[in-house]
Amino acid sequence: MDYQSILENIFREIQPYAREGRQADYIPALAEVDPDRFGICLRLMDGQIFELGDSLTRFSIQSISKVFALSIAISLEGDEIWRRMGKEPSGSAFNSLVQLEYEKGIPRNPLINAGALVMADIMISRLPNPEEFFIEFVRKLCDSPSVDYNRRVADSELSTGYLNAAIANLLKYHHNINNGIDEVLRLYTLMCSVEMNCRELSQAFMCFAKSNEPFRHGGVELTKSRVKRINAIMQTCGFYDETGEFSFLVGLPGKSGVGGGIAAIYPSLYSIAVWSPRLNAKGNSIMGMKALELFTTETSESIF
Ligand code: GLN
């Protein structure tokens, strides 16, 4: 398959959407990002990569970090984590409070903000230095020692993160957070602030495509069965209240973030990362979703 020309065709085909939507600005530091960047990187099992555009420019991975937090939380707690959160699609926004109130402080799934706040709490309880542990784990996953938090973005989010603070308070009220709220919010926003480029992100997601070679690092073990579960959760919950649409159009397990990144995998075949900051109303990258839809259509390589 001539993947490089497929990527080039896709880039041409998505140009009509180039000015639709805008970058996230509820996190002040993200409003400064140039909205017209576009990068994509496809990585095959044998390590071959095909990329285009700004695939080497780092961006804020935001909610994509929830998949890495889930990998750690599942390894630390095993099935116990399902006492503290569900594994059903939320059908609501990533920062919705309503459902959490109805469901008495049990987040619908780990890939919405409430779920990730609980996972941050688990990491704080279990690890002597969760901040260090998380970034080391992510560096190992993407095989890039210079990947780091962007503390300015994290501080910027914390300074206006009233909704996440409300979610954390509701969780605490229902005894689903054991540590201090400020500490949990700090770790959560730091995890979201990690910056990677498409090449690094596609490498980080290889562990979810290659379940025959379990990834191990510092007590985190992504066994075949854990990878199966994480992929299932990405498939059903990775795009908030647009998860059905992503499944329908693209047909891959994946995860998006409000920085405009999307990472997705085809088990035993490839991982793919795309970045374009302009978002739709649900908080997902418009060009990113379109590019992946065209990619699985033109290659006939979707899991369905
Ligand atoms: N840090 C962002 C928030 O909590 C992450 C949201 C996202 O990427 N969907 O709002």
mmCIF file of C-alpha atoms and ligand atoms in Angstrom:
data_model
loop_
_atom_site.group_PDB
_atom_site.id
_atom_site.type_symbol
_atom_site.label_atom_id
_atom_site.label_comp_id
_atom_site.label_asym_id
_atom_site.label_seq_id
_atom_site.Cartn_x
_atom_site.Cartn_y
_atom_site.Cartn_z
ATOM 1 C CA MET A 1 0.000 0.000 0.000
ATOM 2 C CA ASP A 2 1.373 3.432 -0.927
ATOM 3 C CA TYR A 3 0.641 5.078 2.413
ATOM 4 C CA GLN A 4 2.582 8.239 1.616
ATOM 5 C CA SER A 5 0.439 9.102 -1.399
ATOM 6 C CA ILE A 6 -2.692 8.192 0.534
ATOM 7 C CA LEU A 7 -1.699 10.742 3.220
ATOM 8 C CA GLU A 8 -0.970 13.344 0.551
ATOM 9 C CA ASN A 9 -4.362 12.758 -1.121
ATOM 10 C CA ILE A 10 -6.096 13.021 2.231
ATOM 11 C CA PHE A 11 -4.337 16.300 2.983
ATOM 12 C CA ARG A 12 -5.683 17.704 -0.297
ATOM 13 C CA GLU A 13 -9.171 16.327 0.302
ATOM 14 C CA ILE A 14 -9.542 17.895 3.745
ATOM 15 C CA GLN A 15 -8.625 21.420 2.632
ATOM 16 C CA PRO A 16 -12.294 22.524 2.319
ATOM 17 C CA TYR A 17 -12.536 22.102 6.120
ATOM 18 C CA ALA A 18 -9.353 24.062 6.874
ATOM 19 C CA ARG A 19 -11.101 27.132 8.324
ATOM 20 C CA GLU A 20 -13.904 25.384 10.187
ATOM 21 C CA GLY A 21 -13.975 25.520 13.974
ATOM 22 C CA ARG A 22 -11.478 27.146 16.306
ATOM 23 C CA GLN A 23 -8.872 26.115 18.819
ATOM 24 C CA ALA A 24 -9.800 25.601 22.489
ATOM 25 C CA ASP A 25 -9.601 28.900 24.318
ATOM 26 C CA TYR A 26 -11.139 28.046 27.683
ATOM 27 C CA ILE A 27 -7.580 27.162 28.681
ATOM 28 C CA PRO A 28 -5.980 30.594 28.084
ATOM 29 C CA ALA A 29 -2.561 29.226 27.031
ATOM 30 C CA LEU A 30 -4.144 27.060 24.312
ATOM 31 C CA ALA A 31 -5.759 30.112 22.704
ATOM 32 C CA GLU A 32 -2.245 31.203 21.629
ATOM 33 C CA VAL A 33 -1.698 28.129 19.432
ATOM 34 C CA ASP A 34 -1.655 28.702 15.650
ATOM 35 C CA PRO A 35 -4.979 27.092 14.619
ATOM 36 C CA ASP A 36 -3.810 26.327 11.090
ATOM 37 C CA ARG A 37 -1.250 23.656 11.820
ATOM 38 C CA PHE A 38 -1.778 20.115 10.594
ATOM 39 C CA GLY A 39 0.381 17.067 11.165
ATOM 40 C CA ILE A 40 -0.108 13.326 10.776
ATOM 41 C CA CYS A 41 2.069 10.286 11.403
ATOM 42 C CA LEU A 42 1.263 6.676 10.543
ATOM 43 C CA ARG A 43 3.427 3.984 12.159
ATOM 44 C CA LEU A 44 3.382 0.340 11.088
ATOM 45 C CA MET A 45 4.261 -2.674 13.232
ATOM 46 C CA ASP A 46 7.743 -2.938 11.729
ATOM 47 C CA GLY A 47 8.507 0.670 12.723
ATOM 48 C CA GLN A 48 8.074 2.217 9.266
ATOM 49 C CA ILE A 49 6.591 5.678 9.469
ATOM 50 C CA PHE A 50 4.765 7.846 6.971
ATOM 51 C CA GLU A 51 4.165 11.444 7.886
ATOM 52 C CA LEU A 52 3.122 14.781 6.537
ATOM 53 C CA GLY A 53 2.842 18.430 7.576
ATOM 54 C CA ASP A 54 3.701 19.523 11.120
ATOM 55 C CA SER A 55 4.255 15.983 12.367
ATOM 56 C CA LEU A 56 7.316 17.061 14.370
ATOM 57 C CA THR A 57 5.736 20.053 16.124
ATOM 58 C CA ARG A 58 4.764 19.342 19.703
ATOM 59 C CA PHE A 59 1.278 20.168 20.947
ATOM 60 C CA SER A 60 -0.705 19.805 24.156
ATOM 61 C CA ILE A 61 -1.992 16.234 24.326
ATOM 62 C CA GLN A 62 -4.686 17.161 26.907
ATOM 63 C CA SER A 63 -7.239 14.333 27.281
ATOM 64 C CA ILE A 64 -5.141 11.857 25.317
ATOM 65 C CA SER A 65 -3.167 11.664 28.585
ATOM 66 C CA LYS A 66 -6.190 9.891 30.129
ATOM 67 C CA VAL A 67 -5.250 6.724 28.228
ATOM 68 C CA PHE A 68 -1.779 6.802 29.800
ATOM 69 C CA ALA A 69 -3.289 7.455 33.243
ATOM 70 C CA LEU A 70 -5.624 4.486 32.690
ATOM 71 C CA SER A 71 -2.659 2.260 31.794
ATOM 72 C CA ILE A 72 -1.031 3.180 35.107
ATOM 73 C CA ALA A 73 -4.206 3.028 37.220
ATOM 74 C CA ILE A 74 -5.175 -0.414 35.867
ATOM 75 C CA SER A 75 -1.679 -1.695 36.602
ATOM 76 C CA LEU A 76 -1.700 -0.263 40.143
ATOM 77 C CA GLU A 77 -5.226 -1.268 41.165
ATOM 78 C CA GLY A 78 -6.276 -4.083 38.842
ATOM 79 C CA ASP A 79 -10.020 -4.639 38.684
ATOM 80 C CA GLU A 80 -10.484 -2.639 41.894
ATOM 81 C CA ILE A 81 -10.616 0.535 39.791
ATOM 82 C CA TRP A 82 -14.051 -0.512 38.536
ATOM 83 C CA ARG A 83 -15.411 -0.015 42.054
ATOM 84 C CA ARG A 84 -14.631 3.698 41.646
ATOM 85 C CA MET A 85 -15.659 4.304 38.030
ATOM 86 C CA GLY A 86 -17.697 2.724 35.268
ATOM 87 C CA LYS A 87 -16.872 1.603 31.752
ATOM 88 C CA GLU A 88 -19.900 2.844 29.863
ATOM 89 C CA PRO A 89 -20.022 5.657 27.303
ATOM 90 C CA SER A 90 -21.102 8.894 28.964
ATOM 91 C CA GLY A 91 -23.067 10.398 26.068
ATOM 92 C CA SER A 92 -22.267 13.758 27.626
ATOM 93 C CA ALA A 93 -19.510 16.372 27.544
ATOM 94 C CA PHE A 94 -16.086 15.527 28.956
ATOM 95 C CA ASN A 95 -16.569 18.002 31.801
ATOM 96 C CA SER A 96 -20.233 17.349 32.555
ATOM 97 C CA LEU A 97 -21.337 17.577 36.175
ATOM 98 C CA VAL A 98 -24.954 16.465 35.792
ATOM 99 C CA GLN A 99 -24.337 12.757 35.249
ATOM 100 C CA LEU A 100 -21.829 12.641 38.094
ATOM 101 C CA GLU A 101 -24.420 14.057 40.460
ATOM 102 C CA TYR A 102 -27.082 11.540 39.392
ATOM 103 C CA GLU A 103 -24.622 8.701 39.659
ATOM 104 C CA LYS A 104 -23.437 9.713 43.123
ATOM 105 C CA GLY A 105 -19.814 10.467 42.375
ATOM 106 C CA ILE A 106 -19.029 7.398 40.248
ATOM 107 C CA PRO A 107 -17.664 8.642 36.893
ATOM 108 C CA ARG A 108 -19.161 6.891 33.863
ATOM 109 C CA ASN A 109 -15.736 5.962 32.498
ATOM 110 C CA PRO A 110 -12.018 6.733 32.898
ATOM 111 C CA LEU A 111 -11.777 8.884 29.756
ATOM 112 C CA ILE A 112 -13.911 11.800 30.942
ATOM 113 C CA ASN A 113 -12.523 14.394 33.351
ATOM 114 C CA ALA A 114 -14.219 12.915 36.436
ATOM 115 C CA GLY A 115 -12.694 9.490 35.696
ATOM 116 C CA ALA A 116 -9.238 10.970 35.156
ATOM 117 C CA LEU A 117 -9.467 12.888 38.445
ATOM 118 C CA VAL A 118 -10.161 9.594 40.239
ATOM 119 C CA MET A 119 -7.165 8.034 38.463
ATOM 120 C CA ALA A 120 -4.979 10.970 39.558
ATOM 121 C CA ASP A 121 -6.169 10.301 43.119
ATOM 122 C CA ILE A 122 -5.223 6.609 42.785
ATOM 123 C CA MET A 123 -1.752 7.563 41.534
ATOM 124 C CA ILE A 124 -1.228 9.991 44.424
ATOM 125 C CA SER A 125 -2.254 7.306 46.940
ATOM 126 C CA ARG A 126 -0.103 4.583 45.413
ATOM 127 C CA LEU A 127 3.041 6.290 44.160
ATOM 128 C CA PRO A 128 5.724 8.164 46.121
ATOM 129 C CA ASN A 129 6.209 10.648 43.279
ATOM 130 C CA PRO A 130 3.286 10.404 40.825
ATOM 131 C CA GLU A 131 4.357 13.465 38.811
ATOM 132 C CA GLU A 132 7.770 11.980 38.103
ATOM 133 C CA PHE A 133 6.343 8.473 37.572
ATOM 134 C CA PHE A 134 3.814 9.622 34.995
ATOM 135 C CA ILE A 135 6.248 11.587 32.853
ATOM 136 C CA GLU A 136 8.872 8.844 32.989
ATOM 137 C CA PHE A 137 6.251 6.317 31.900
ATOM 138 C CA VAL A 138 5.156 8.510 28.999
ATOM 139 C CA ARG A 139 8.772 9.161 27.929
ATOM 140 C CA LYS A 140 9.364 5.427 27.851
ATOM 141 C CA LEU A 141 6.156 4.773 25.888
ATOM 142 C CA CYS A 142 7.062 7.266 23.175
ATOM 143 C CA ASP A 143 10.769 6.559 23.387
ATOM 144 C CA SER A 144 11.546 10.247 23.711
ATOM 145 C CA PRO A 145 13.356 11.420 26.860
ATOM 146 C CA SER A 146 12.715 15.104 26.145
ATOM 147 C CA VAL A 147 8.906 14.825 26.289
ATOM 148 C CA ASP A 148 7.720 16.912 29.239
ATOM 149 C CA TYR A 149 4.942 18.749 31.043
ATOM 150 C CA ASN A 150 4.278 22.315 29.968
ATOM 151 C CA ARG A 151 3.885 23.928 33.384
ATOM 152 C CA ARG A 152 2.720 27.213 31.891
ATOM 153 C CA VAL A 153 -0.226 25.429 30.231
ATOM 154 C CA ALA A 154 -0.970 23.535 33.456
ATOM 155 C CA ASP A 155 -0.907 26.762 35.515
ATOM 156 C CA SER A 156 -3.048 28.484 32.936
ATOM 157 C CA GLU A 157 -5.654 25.697 33.113
ATOM 158 C CA LEU A 158 -5.582 25.665 36.913
ATOM 159 C CA SER A 159 -6.152 29.417 37.050
ATOM 160 C CA THR A 160 -9.500 29.088 35.222
ATOM 161 C CA GLY A 161 -10.369 25.446 35.935
ATOM 162 C CA TYR A 162 -13.540 26.121 37.909
ATOM 163 C CA LEU A 163 -15.510 23.274 36.346
ATOM 164 C CA ASN A 164 -12.826 20.670 37.034
ATOM 165 C CA ALA A 165 -12.640 22.002 40.605
ATOM 166 C CA ALA A 166 -16.420 21.520 40.885
ATOM 167 C CA ILE A 167 -16.100 17.938 39.583
ATOM 168 C CA ALA A 168 -13.299 17.229 42.073
ATOM 169 C CA ASN A 169 -15.406 18.641 44.918
ATOM 170 C CA LEU A 170 -18.391 16.496 43.936
ATOM 171 C CA LEU A 171 -16.137 13.413 43.817
ATOM 172 C CA LYS A 172 -14.697 14.290 47.213
ATOM 173 C CA TYR A 173 -18.188 14.801 48.675
ATOM 174 C CA HIS A 174 -19.034 11.256 47.528
ATOM 175 C CA HIS A 175 -15.778 9.900 49.030
ATOM 176 C CA ASN A 176 -14.371 9.024 45.630
ATOM 177 C CA ILE A 177 -11.274 11.167 46.163
ATOM 178 C CA ASN A 178 -9.054 10.356 49.126
ATOM 179 C CA ASN A 179 -6.337 12.974 48.785
ATOM 180 C CA GLY A 180 -6.509 16.763 48.822
ATOM 181 C CA ILE A 181 -8.476 18.296 45.959
ATOM 182 C CA ASP A 182 -5.711 20.758 45.064
ATOM 183 C CA GLU A 183 -3.150 17.985 44.795
ATOM 184 C CA VAL A 184 -5.457 15.911 42.564
ATOM 185 C CA LEU A 185 -6.273 18.864 40.286
ATOM 186 C CA ARG A 186 -2.594 19.739 40.017
ATOM 187 C CA LEU A 187 -1.586 16.228 38.892
ATOM 188 C CA TYR A 188 -4.568 16.050 36.503
ATOM 189 C CA THR A 189 -3.734 19.341 34.768
ATOM 190 C CA LEU A 190 -0.039 18.452 34.585
ATOM 191 C CA MET A 191 -0.874 15.158 32.858
ATOM 192 C CA CYS A 192 -3.048 17.076 30.360
ATOM 193 C CA SER A 193 -0.234 19.579 29.740
ATOM 194 C CA VAL A 194 2.217 17.004 28.345
ATOM 195 C CA GLU A 195 3.428 17.982 24.883
ATOM 196 C CA MET A 196 4.236 15.546 22.102
ATOM 197 C CA ASN A 197 4.385 15.608 18.354
ATOM 198 C CA CYS A 198 2.533 13.206 16.042
ATOM 199 C CA ARG A 199 5.596 11.016 15.614
ATOM 200 C CA GLU A 200 5.983 10.626 19.390
ATOM 201 C CA LEU A 201 2.271 10.109 19.922
ATOM 202 C CA SER A 202 2.085 7.385 17.278
ATOM 203 C CA GLN A 203 4.988 5.653 19.064
ATOM 204 C CA ALA A 204 3.276 5.996 22.460
ATOM 205 C CA PHE A 205 0.168 4.292 21.055
ATOM 206 C CA MET A 206 2.103 1.367 19.575
ATOM 207 C CA CYS A 207 1.726 -0.470 22.904
ATOM 208 C CA PHE A 208 -2.043 -0.574 22.294
ATOM 209 C CA ALA A 209 -1.568 -1.915 18.765
ATOM 210 C CA LYS A 210 1.083 -4.494 19.690
ATOM 211 C CA SER A 211 -0.553 -6.522 22.446
ATOM 212 C CA ASN A 212 1.598 -9.554 21.667
ATOM 213 C CA GLU A 213 4.616 -7.747 23.056
ATOM 214 C CA PRO A 214 3.463 -6.444 26.472
ATOM 215 C CA PHE A 215 4.963 -3.088 27.409
ATOM 216 C CA ARG A 216 6.488 -3.037 30.895
ATOM 217 C CA HIS A 217 7.930 -0.140 32.838
ATOM 218 C CA GLY A 218 8.350 0.502 36.563
ATOM 219 C CA GLY A 219 5.494 -1.755 37.671
ATOM 220 C CA VAL A 220 3.176 -0.832 34.811
ATOM 221 C CA GLU A 221 2.472 -3.855 32.683
ATOM 222 C CA LEU A 222 0.286 -3.632 29.612
ATOM 223 C CA THR A 223 -0.639 -7.282 29.317
ATOM 224 C CA LYS A 224 -2.683 -8.572 26.400
ATOM 225 C CA SER A 225 -5.817 -8.560 28.517
ATOM 226 C CA ARG A 226 -5.272 -4.989 29.784
ATOM 227 C CA VAL A 227 -4.613 -3.745 26.255
ATOM 228 C CA LYS A 228 -7.829 -5.418 25.106
ATOM 229 C CA ARG A 229 -9.733 -3.575 27.832
ATOM 230 C CA ILE A 230 -8.091 -0.212 27.248
ATOM 231 C CA ASN A 231 -8.811 -0.478 23.510
ATOM 232 C CA ALA A 232 -12.429 -1.405 24.234
ATOM 233 C CA ILE A 233 -12.785 1.676 26.433
ATOM 234 C CA MET A 234 -11.202 3.891 23.767
ATOM 235 C CA GLN A 235 -13.631 2.467 21.205
ATOM 236 C CA THR A 236 -16.680 3.136 23.378
ATOM 237 C CA CYS A 237 -15.626 6.269 25.304
ATOM 238 C CA GLY A 238 -12.669 7.946 23.538
ATOM 239 C CA PHE A 239 -14.508 10.912 22.018
ATOM 240 C CA TYR A 240 -16.948 11.920 24.786
ATOM 241 C CA ASP A 241 -20.426 12.432 23.337
ATOM 242 C CA GLU A 242 -19.093 11.973 19.800
ATOM 243 C CA THR A 243 -17.746 8.473 20.334
ATOM 244 C CA GLY A 244 -20.504 6.859 18.280
ATOM 245 C CA GLU A 245 -19.794 9.274 15.439
ATOM 246 C CA PHE A 246 -16.054 8.514 15.495
ATOM 247 C CA SER A 247 -16.777 4.775 15.496
ATOM 248 C CA PHE A 248 -19.254 5.253 12.675
ATOM 249 C CA LEU A 249 -16.959 7.371 10.503
ATOM 250 C CA VAL A 250 -13.514 5.999 11.358
ATOM 251 C CA GLY A 251 -13.933 2.590 12.999
ATOM 252 C CA LEU A 252 -10.830 2.506 15.190
ATOM 253 C CA PRO A 253 -10.209 2.679 18.950
ATOM 254 C CA GLY A 254 -8.799 6.126 19.618
ATOM 255 C CA LYS A 255 -8.618 9.129 21.896
ATOM 256 C CA SER A 256 -8.866 12.855 21.313
ATOM 257 C CA GLY A 257 -7.776 15.911 23.273
ATOM 258 C CA VAL A 258 -8.767 19.579 23.165
ATOM 259 C CA GLY A 259 -5.250 20.444 21.996
ATOM 260 C CA GLY A 260 -6.490 19.110 18.631
ATOM 261 C CA GLY A 261 -4.682 15.768 18.753
ATOM 262 C CA ILE A 262 -6.179 12.351 18.024
ATOM 263 C CA ALA A 263 -4.390 9.015 18.358
ATOM 264 C CA ALA A 264 -5.888 5.760 17.109
ATOM 265 C CA ILE A 265 -4.794 2.201 16.498
ATOM 266 C CA TYR A 266 -5.594 -0.816 14.371
ATOM 267 C CA PRO A 267 -4.607 -3.889 16.427
ATOM 268 C CA SER A 268 -1.528 -5.635 15.006
ATOM 269 C CA LEU A 269 -1.390 -3.305 12.002
ATOM 270 C CA TYR A 270 -0.686 0.339 12.796
ATOM 271 C CA SER A 271 -0.999 3.331 15.081
ATOM 272 C CA ILE A 272 -1.774 6.789 13.744
ATOM 273 C CA ALA A 273 -1.616 10.263 15.286
ATOM 274 C CA VAL A 274 -3.019 13.442 13.815
ATOM 275 C CA TRP A 275 -3.037 17.046 15.023
ATOM 276 C CA SER A 276 -5.047 20.048 13.935
ATOM 277 C CA PRO A 277 -6.134 22.558 16.605
ATOM 278 C CA ARG A 278 -9.502 23.641 15.175
ATOM 279 C CA LEU A 279 -12.219 21.816 17.111
ATOM 280 C CA ASN A 280 -15.896 21.090 16.579
ATOM 281 C CA ALA A 281 -18.553 21.804 19.208
ATOM 282 C CA LYS A 282 -17.820 18.501 20.975
ATOM 283 C CA GLY A 283 -14.135 19.380 21.428
ATOM 284 C CA ASN A 284 -12.737 17.052 18.753
ATOM 285 C CA SER A 285 -10.389 18.103 15.942
ATOM 286 C CA ILE A 286 -12.350 18.688 12.732
ATOM 287 C CA MET A 287 -9.508 18.056 10.260
ATOM 288 C CA GLY A 288 -8.200 15.233 12.464
ATOM 289 C CA MET A 289 -11.495 13.345 12.397
ATOM 290 C CA LYS A 290 -11.915 13.968 8.683
ATOM 291 C CA ALA A 291 -8.369 12.782 7.919
ATOM 292 C CA LEU A 292 -8.875 9.556 9.868
ATOM 293 C CA GLU A 293 -12.243 8.939 8.244
ATOM 294 C CA LEU A 294 -10.632 9.253 4.813
ATOM 295 C CA PHE A 295 -7.656 7.146 5.891
ATOM 296 C CA THR A 296 -9.724 4.123 6.928
ATOM 297 C CA THR A 297 -11.945 4.548 3.866
ATOM 298 C CA GLU A 298 -9.111 4.826 1.363
ATOM 299 C CA THR A 299 -7.042 1.992 2.878
ATOM 300 C CA SER A 300 -10.075 -0.188 3.822
ATOM 301 C CA GLU A 301 -8.194 -0.633 7.102
ATOM 302 C CA SER A 302 -10.748 -0.039 9.810
ATOM 303 C CA ILE A 303 -11.551 -2.740 12.352
ATOM 304 C CA PHE A 304 -15.087 -3.114 11.006
HETATM 305 N N1 GLN B 1 -7.487 19.604 30.427
HETATM 306 C C1 GLN B 1 -8.716 19.590 29.688
HETATM 307 C C2 GLN B 1 -9.897 19.799 30.629
HETATM 308 O O1 GLN B 1 -9.868 19.287 31.707
HETATM 309 C C3 GLN B 1 -8.824 18.283 28.952
HETATM 310 C C4 GLN B 1 -10.102 18.193 28.170
HETATM 311 C C5 GLN B 1 -9.972 17.469 26.860
HETATM 312 O O2 GLN B 1 -8.910 17.351 26.252
HETATM 313 N N2 GLN B 1 -11.096 17.043 26.376
HETATM 314 O O3 GLN B 1 -10.829 20.465 30.303
#
